[in-house]
Coordinates of C-alpha atoms (C1' of nucleotides) in Angstrom, one line a residue:
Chain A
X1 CA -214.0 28.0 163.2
X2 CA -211.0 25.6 162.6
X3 CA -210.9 24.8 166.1
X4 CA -214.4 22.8 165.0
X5 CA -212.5 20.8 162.2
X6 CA -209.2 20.1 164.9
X7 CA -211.5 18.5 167.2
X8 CA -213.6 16.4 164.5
X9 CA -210.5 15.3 162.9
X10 CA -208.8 14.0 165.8
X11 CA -211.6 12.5 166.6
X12 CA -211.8 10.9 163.3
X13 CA -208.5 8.7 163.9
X14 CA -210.4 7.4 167.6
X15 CA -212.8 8.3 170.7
X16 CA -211.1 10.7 172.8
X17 CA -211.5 13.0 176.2
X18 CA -211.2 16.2 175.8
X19 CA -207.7 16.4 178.1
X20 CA -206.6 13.3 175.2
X21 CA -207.2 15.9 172.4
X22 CA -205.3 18.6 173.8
X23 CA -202.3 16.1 173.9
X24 CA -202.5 15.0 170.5
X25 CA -202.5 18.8 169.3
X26 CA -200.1 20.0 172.0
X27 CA -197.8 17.1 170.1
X28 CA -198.7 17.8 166.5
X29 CA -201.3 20.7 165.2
X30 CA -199.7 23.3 167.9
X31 CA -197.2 24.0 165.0
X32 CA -200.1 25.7 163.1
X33 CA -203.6 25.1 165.1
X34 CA -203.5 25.5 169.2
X35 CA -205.9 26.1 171.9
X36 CA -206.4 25.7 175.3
X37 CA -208.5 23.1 177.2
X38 CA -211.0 26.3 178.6
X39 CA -211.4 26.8 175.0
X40 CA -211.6 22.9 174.1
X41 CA -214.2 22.0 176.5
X42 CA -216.6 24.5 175.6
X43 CA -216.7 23.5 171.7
X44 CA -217.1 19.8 172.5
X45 CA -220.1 20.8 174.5
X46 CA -221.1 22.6 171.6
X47 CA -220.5 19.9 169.3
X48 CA -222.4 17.6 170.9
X49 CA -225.5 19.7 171.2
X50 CA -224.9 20.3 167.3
X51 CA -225.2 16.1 166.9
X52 CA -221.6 16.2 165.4
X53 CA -219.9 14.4 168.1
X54 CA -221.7 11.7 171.0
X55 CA -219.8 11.0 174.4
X56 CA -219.6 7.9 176.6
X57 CA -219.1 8.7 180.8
X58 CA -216.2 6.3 182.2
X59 CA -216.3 7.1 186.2
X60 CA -213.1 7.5 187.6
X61 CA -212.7 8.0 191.7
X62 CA -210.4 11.2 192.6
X63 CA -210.9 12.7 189.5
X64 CA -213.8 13.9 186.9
X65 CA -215.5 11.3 185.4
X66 CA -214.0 11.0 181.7
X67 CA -216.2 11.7 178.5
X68 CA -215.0 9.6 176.0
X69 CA -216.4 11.9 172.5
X70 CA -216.7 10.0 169.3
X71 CA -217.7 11.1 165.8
X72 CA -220.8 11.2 164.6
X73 CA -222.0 10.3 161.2
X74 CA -223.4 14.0 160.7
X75 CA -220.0 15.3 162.2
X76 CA -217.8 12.6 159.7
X77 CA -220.2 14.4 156.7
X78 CA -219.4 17.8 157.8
X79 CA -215.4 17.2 158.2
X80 CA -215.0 15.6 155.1
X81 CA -216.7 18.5 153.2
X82 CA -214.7 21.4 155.1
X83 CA -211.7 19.1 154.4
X84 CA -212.0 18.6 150.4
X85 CA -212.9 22.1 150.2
X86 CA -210.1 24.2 148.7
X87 CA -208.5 26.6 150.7
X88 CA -208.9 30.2 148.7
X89 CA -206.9 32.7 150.6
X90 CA -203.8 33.2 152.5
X91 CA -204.1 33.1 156.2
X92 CA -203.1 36.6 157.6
X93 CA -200.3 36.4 160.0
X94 CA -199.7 38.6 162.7
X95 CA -195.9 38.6 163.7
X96 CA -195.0 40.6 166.9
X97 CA -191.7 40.9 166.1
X98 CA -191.7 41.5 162.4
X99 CA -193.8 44.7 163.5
X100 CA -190.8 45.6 166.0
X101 CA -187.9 45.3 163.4
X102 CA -190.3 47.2 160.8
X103 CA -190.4 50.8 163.3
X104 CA -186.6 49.5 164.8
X105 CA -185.1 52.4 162.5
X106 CA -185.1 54.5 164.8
X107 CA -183.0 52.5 167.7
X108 CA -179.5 51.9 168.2
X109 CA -177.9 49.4 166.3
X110 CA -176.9 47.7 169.5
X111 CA -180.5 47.1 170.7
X112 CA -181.0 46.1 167.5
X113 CA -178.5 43.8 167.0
X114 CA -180.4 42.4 170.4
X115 CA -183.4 41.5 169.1
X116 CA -181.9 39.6 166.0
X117 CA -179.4 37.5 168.1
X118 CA -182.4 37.0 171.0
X119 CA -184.4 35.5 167.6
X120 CA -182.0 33.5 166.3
X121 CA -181.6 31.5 169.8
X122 CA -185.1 30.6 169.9
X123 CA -185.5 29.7 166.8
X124 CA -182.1 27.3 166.8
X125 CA -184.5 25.4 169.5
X126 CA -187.5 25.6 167.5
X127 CA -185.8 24.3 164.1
X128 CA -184.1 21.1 167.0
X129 CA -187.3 20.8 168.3
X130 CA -188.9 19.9 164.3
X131 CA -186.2 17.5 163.9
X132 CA -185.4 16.1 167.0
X133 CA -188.8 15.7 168.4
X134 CA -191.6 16.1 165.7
X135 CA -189.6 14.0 163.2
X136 CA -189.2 10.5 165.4
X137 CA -192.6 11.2 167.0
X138 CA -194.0 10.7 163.4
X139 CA -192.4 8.1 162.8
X140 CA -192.8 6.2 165.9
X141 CA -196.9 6.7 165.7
X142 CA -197.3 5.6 161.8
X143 CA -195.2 2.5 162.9
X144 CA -197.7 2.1 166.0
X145 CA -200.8 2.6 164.1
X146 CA -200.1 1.9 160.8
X147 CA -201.5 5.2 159.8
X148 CA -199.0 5.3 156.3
X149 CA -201.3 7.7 154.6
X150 CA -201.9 9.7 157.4
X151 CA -198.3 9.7 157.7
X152 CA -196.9 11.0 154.3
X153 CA -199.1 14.1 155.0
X154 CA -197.9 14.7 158.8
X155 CA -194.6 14.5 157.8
X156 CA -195.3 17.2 154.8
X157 CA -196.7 19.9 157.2
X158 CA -193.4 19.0 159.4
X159 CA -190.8 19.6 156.6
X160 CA -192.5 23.2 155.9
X161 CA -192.5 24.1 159.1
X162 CA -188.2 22.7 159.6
X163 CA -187.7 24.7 156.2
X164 CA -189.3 27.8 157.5
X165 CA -187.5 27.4 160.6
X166 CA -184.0 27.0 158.3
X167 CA -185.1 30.3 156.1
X168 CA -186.1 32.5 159.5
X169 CA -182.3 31.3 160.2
X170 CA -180.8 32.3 156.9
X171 CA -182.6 35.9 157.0
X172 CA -181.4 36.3 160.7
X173 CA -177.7 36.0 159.7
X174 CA -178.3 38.2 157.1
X175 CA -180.2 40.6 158.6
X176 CA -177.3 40.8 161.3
X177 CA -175.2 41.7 158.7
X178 CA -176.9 44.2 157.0
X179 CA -177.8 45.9 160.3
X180 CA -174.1 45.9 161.3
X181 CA -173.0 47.3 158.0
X182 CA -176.1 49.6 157.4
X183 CA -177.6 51.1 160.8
Chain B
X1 CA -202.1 44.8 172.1
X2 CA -199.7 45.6 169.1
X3 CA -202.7 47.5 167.3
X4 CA -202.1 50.4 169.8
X5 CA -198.1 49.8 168.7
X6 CA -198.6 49.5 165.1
X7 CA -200.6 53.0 165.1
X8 CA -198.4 54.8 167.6
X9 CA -195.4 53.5 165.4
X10 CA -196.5 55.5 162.2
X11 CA -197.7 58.3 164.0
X12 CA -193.9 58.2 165.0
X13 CA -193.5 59.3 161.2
X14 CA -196.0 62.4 161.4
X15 CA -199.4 63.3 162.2
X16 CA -202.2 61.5 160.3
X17 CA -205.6 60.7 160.2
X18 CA -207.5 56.8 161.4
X19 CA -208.1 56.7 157.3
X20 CA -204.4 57.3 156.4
X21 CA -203.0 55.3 158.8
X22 CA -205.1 52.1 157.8
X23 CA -203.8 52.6 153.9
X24 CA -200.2 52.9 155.7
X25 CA -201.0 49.6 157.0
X26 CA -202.0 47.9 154.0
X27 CA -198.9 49.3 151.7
X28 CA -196.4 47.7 154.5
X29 CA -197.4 46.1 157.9
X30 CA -200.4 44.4 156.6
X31 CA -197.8 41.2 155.9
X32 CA -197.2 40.8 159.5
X33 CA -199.8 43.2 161.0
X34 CA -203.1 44.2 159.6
X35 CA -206.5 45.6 161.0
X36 CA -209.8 46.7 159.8
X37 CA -211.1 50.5 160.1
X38 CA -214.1 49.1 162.8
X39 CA -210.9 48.5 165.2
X40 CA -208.6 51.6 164.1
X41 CA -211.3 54.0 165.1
X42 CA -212.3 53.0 168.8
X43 CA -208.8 52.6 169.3
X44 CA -207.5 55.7 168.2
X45 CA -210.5 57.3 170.7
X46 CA -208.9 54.8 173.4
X47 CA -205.3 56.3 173.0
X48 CA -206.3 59.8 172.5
X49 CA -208.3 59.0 176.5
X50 CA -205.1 57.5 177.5
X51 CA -203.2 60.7 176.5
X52 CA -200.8 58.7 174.5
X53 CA -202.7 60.8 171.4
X54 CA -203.8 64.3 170.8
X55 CA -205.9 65.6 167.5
X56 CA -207.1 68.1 165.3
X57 CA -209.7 68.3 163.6
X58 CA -209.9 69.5 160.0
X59 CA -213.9 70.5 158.7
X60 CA -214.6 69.2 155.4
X61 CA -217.5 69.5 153.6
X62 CA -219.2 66.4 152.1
X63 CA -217.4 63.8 154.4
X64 CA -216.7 63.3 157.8
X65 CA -214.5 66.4 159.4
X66 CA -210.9 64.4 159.2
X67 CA -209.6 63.9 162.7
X68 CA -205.6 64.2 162.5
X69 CA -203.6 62.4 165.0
X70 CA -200.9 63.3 166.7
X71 CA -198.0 61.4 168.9
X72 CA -198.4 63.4 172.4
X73 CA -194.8 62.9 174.5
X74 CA -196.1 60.2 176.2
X75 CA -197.2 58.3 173.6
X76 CA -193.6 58.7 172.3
X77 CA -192.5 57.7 175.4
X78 CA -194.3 54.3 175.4
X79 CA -193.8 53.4 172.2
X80 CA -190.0 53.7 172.4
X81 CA -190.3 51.2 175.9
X82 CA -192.1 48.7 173.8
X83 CA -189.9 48.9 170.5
X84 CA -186.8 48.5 173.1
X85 CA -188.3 45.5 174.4
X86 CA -186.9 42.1 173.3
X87 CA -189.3 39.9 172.3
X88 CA -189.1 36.4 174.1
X89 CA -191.9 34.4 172.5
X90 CA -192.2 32.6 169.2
X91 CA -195.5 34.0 167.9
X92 CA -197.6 30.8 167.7
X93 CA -199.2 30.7 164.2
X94 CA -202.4 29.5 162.8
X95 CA -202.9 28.4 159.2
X96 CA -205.6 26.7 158.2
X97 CA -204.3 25.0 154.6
X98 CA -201.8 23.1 157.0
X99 CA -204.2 22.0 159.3
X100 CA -206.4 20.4 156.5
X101 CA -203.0 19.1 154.8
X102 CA -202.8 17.1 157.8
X103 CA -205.8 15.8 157.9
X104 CA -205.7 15.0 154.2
X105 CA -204.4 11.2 154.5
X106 CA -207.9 9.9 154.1
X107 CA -208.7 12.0 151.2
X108 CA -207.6 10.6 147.7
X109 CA -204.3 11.7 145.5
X110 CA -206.5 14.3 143.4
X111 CA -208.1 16.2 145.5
X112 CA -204.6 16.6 147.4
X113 CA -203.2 17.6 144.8
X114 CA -205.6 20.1 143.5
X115 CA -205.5 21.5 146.9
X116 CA -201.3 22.0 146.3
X117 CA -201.9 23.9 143.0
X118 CA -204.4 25.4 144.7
X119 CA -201.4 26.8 147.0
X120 CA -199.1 27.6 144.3
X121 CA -201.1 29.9 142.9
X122 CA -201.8 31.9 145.3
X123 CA -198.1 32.0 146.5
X124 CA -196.7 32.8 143.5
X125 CA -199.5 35.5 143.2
X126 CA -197.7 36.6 146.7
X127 CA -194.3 36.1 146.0
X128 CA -195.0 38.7 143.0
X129 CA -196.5 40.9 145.0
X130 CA -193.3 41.0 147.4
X131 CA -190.9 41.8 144.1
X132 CA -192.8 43.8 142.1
X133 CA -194.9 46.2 144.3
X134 CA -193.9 46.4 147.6
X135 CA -189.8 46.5 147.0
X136 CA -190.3 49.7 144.8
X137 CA -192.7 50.9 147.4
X138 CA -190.3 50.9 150.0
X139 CA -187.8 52.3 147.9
X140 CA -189.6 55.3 146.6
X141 CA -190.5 55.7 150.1
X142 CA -187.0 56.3 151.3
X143 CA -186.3 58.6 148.3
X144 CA -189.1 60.9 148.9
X145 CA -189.0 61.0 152.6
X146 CA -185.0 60.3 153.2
X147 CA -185.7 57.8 155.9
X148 CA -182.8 56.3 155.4
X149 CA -182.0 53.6 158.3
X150 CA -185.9 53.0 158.9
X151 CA -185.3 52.0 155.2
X152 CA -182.8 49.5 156.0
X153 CA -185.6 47.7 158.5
X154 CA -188.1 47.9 156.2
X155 CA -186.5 46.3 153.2
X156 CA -185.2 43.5 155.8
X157 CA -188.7 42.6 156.8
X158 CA -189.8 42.3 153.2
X159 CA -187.0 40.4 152.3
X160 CA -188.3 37.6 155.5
X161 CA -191.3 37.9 153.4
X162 CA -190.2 37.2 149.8
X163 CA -188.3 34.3 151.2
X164 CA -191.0 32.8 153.2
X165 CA -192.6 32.8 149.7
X166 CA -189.8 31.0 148.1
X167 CA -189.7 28.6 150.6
X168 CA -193.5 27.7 150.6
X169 CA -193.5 27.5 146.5
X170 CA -189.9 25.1 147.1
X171 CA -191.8 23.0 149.8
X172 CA -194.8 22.9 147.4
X173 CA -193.3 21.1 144.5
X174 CA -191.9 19.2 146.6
X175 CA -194.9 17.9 148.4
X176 CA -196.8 18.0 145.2
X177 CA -194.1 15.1 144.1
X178 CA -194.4 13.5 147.4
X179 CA -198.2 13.0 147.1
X180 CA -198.2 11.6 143.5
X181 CA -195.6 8.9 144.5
X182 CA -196.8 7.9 147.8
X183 CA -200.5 8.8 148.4
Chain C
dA1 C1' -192.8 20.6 200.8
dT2 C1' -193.4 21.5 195.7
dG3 C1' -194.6 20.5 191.3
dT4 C1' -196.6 17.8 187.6
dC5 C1' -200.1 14.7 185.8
dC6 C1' -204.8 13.5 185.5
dA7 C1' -209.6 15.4 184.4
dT8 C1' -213.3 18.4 184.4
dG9 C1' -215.1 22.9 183.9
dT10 C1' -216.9 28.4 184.5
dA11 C1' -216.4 33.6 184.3
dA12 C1' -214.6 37.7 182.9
dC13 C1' -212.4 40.0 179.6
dG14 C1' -210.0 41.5 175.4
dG15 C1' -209.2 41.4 170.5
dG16 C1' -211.0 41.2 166.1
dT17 C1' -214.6 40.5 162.3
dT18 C1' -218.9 41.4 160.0
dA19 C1' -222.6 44.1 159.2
dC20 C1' -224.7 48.5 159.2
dA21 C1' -225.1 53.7 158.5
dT22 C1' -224.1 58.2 156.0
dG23 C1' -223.0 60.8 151.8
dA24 C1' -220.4 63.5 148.3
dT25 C1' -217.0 63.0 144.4
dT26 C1' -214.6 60.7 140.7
dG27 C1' -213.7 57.3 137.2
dC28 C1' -215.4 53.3 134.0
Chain D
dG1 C1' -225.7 53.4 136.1
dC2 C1' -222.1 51.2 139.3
dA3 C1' -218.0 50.8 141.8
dA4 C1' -214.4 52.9 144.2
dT5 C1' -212.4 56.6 147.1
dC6 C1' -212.7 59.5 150.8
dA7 C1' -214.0 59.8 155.9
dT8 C1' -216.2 58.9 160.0
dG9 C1' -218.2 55.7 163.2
dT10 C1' -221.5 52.0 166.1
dA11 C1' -223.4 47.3 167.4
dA12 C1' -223.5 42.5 167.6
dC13 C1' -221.0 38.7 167.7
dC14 C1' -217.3 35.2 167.8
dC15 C1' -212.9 33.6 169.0
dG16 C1' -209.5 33.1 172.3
dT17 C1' -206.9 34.1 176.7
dT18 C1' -206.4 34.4 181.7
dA19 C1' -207.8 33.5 185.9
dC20 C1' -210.3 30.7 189.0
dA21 C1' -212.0 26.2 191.2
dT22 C1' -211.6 21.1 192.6
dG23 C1' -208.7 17.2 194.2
dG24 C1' -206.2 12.7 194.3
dA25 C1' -201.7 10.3 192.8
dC26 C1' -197.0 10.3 192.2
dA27 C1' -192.2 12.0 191.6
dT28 C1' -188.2 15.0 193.3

DNA sequence: ATGTCCATGTAACGGGTTACATGATTGC
DNA sequence: GCAATCATGTAACCCGTTACATGGACAT
């Protein structure tokens, strides 16, 4: 359902292809919203048959033809009321790994030990990704659009992210510890 | 994919029925890994096909006959293969409140805000929940049933989870101040 | 030569949710 | 009287992933 309100909102800073909006979320939203272009394409389609969105065809040789999708006045309606709307619950996560370490009682503490230090390497690039690549990119686009609202709130959703990043490392030490000591 | 995991991995613990092992699920995994009884039953058929299952089944009168499930040697077997297993990825998340946080620019300071305490609420409702219910669970667990070292895990991944918590209610004042100064 | 970028899509499949169906027992 | 607990399941649907298909331009 979300992927709906991605699209819309996107589309509320500008037209945009479908290929364009994938970018822009590959470069911000992947953090917490994703989804591929077989998925993308499909739900603009929809959208537009819904009146929520209207496209323009710009021919290009060698390639498809671009369809340039802009936001309706019925689709700028319908974002801003899923937008003010309170969210009420807590998103369920589903965490792979988390369910791994939960039945890892039964493995060595080597393997283990494994796991956590496998962790903590991808997450030291995640956590350098938020502030060496998220951070300026912010930046550099409120400067190029003047988008300082817009802004304040992109650079929120970053810092939670970077401080759940710096947490996930805190825990990782620690659990290394305890599962040295304990298993 | 990890449904088949999660069940197998508390099946590792003793025989039980698709009933039992969705209340399992919601006393512990359901923070990282959840499902509903419409998907525990057809998969529990689909493992007992596979062979990675076997059952019993016990009449009752009134209800259903309870059909108890037990881990064959190959189930075992391929459950120990996937808790070995490192895992590679970062999970990619999804969570909706972020996504409409940042697309909340256009919005105006109060309804922001209200959306924050919104938040809090809930997460201190959560972080409660981490302290006060499942931390005694887990060790009233390892009392009664001596599992000492799955114990260890356990507690670890609820720890992850209370500090996620604090992290969230930190990052929440914080952005609550953010937005009354600069939005 | 090989791979990545641009730009569109379709088809098959799998995972997961919601709704529906049954029916006795226990607690408020 | 009404909801929750126990105990099983099916059916329809939606969301998302993987694989497939096309094909030129440009960089290594």
């Amino acid at each position: 359902m979300s992927l709906k309100y991605t699209l819309l909102g996107f589309l509320s800073f500008g037209p945009m292809t479908g290929y364009e909006l994938k970018k822009q979320m590959d470069q911000s939203t992947q953090l917490f919203w994703h989804a591929a272009l077989s998925q993308i394409y499909p739900t603009l389609k929809r959208l537009e048959e819904q009146g929520l969105v209207t496209f323009d065809v710009e021919p290009q040789s060698g390639k498809p033809d671009k369809k340039i999708y802009t936001l309706s006045e019925a689709g700028q309606e319908d974002f801003m009321t899923w937008l003010s709307k309170p969210v009420d619950k807590l998103s369920p996560r589903k965490v792979p790994v988390l369910l791994k370490l939960f039945f890892s009682g039964v493995l060595d503490k080597e393997t283990v030990l494994t796991q956590l230090r496998h962790q903590q390497a991808l997450h030291r690039v995640q956590l350098a990704y938020y502030e060496q690549e998220i951070k300026p990119y912010i930046e550099q686009m409120v400067e190029v659009t003047g988008m300082v609202r817009e802004g304040v709130m992109w650079e929120l959703t970053r810092q939670l992210g970077e401080e759940n990043e710096r947490t996930y490392l805190r825990w990782l030490e620690q659990a290394i510890e305890t599962v040295e000591e304990k298993l």
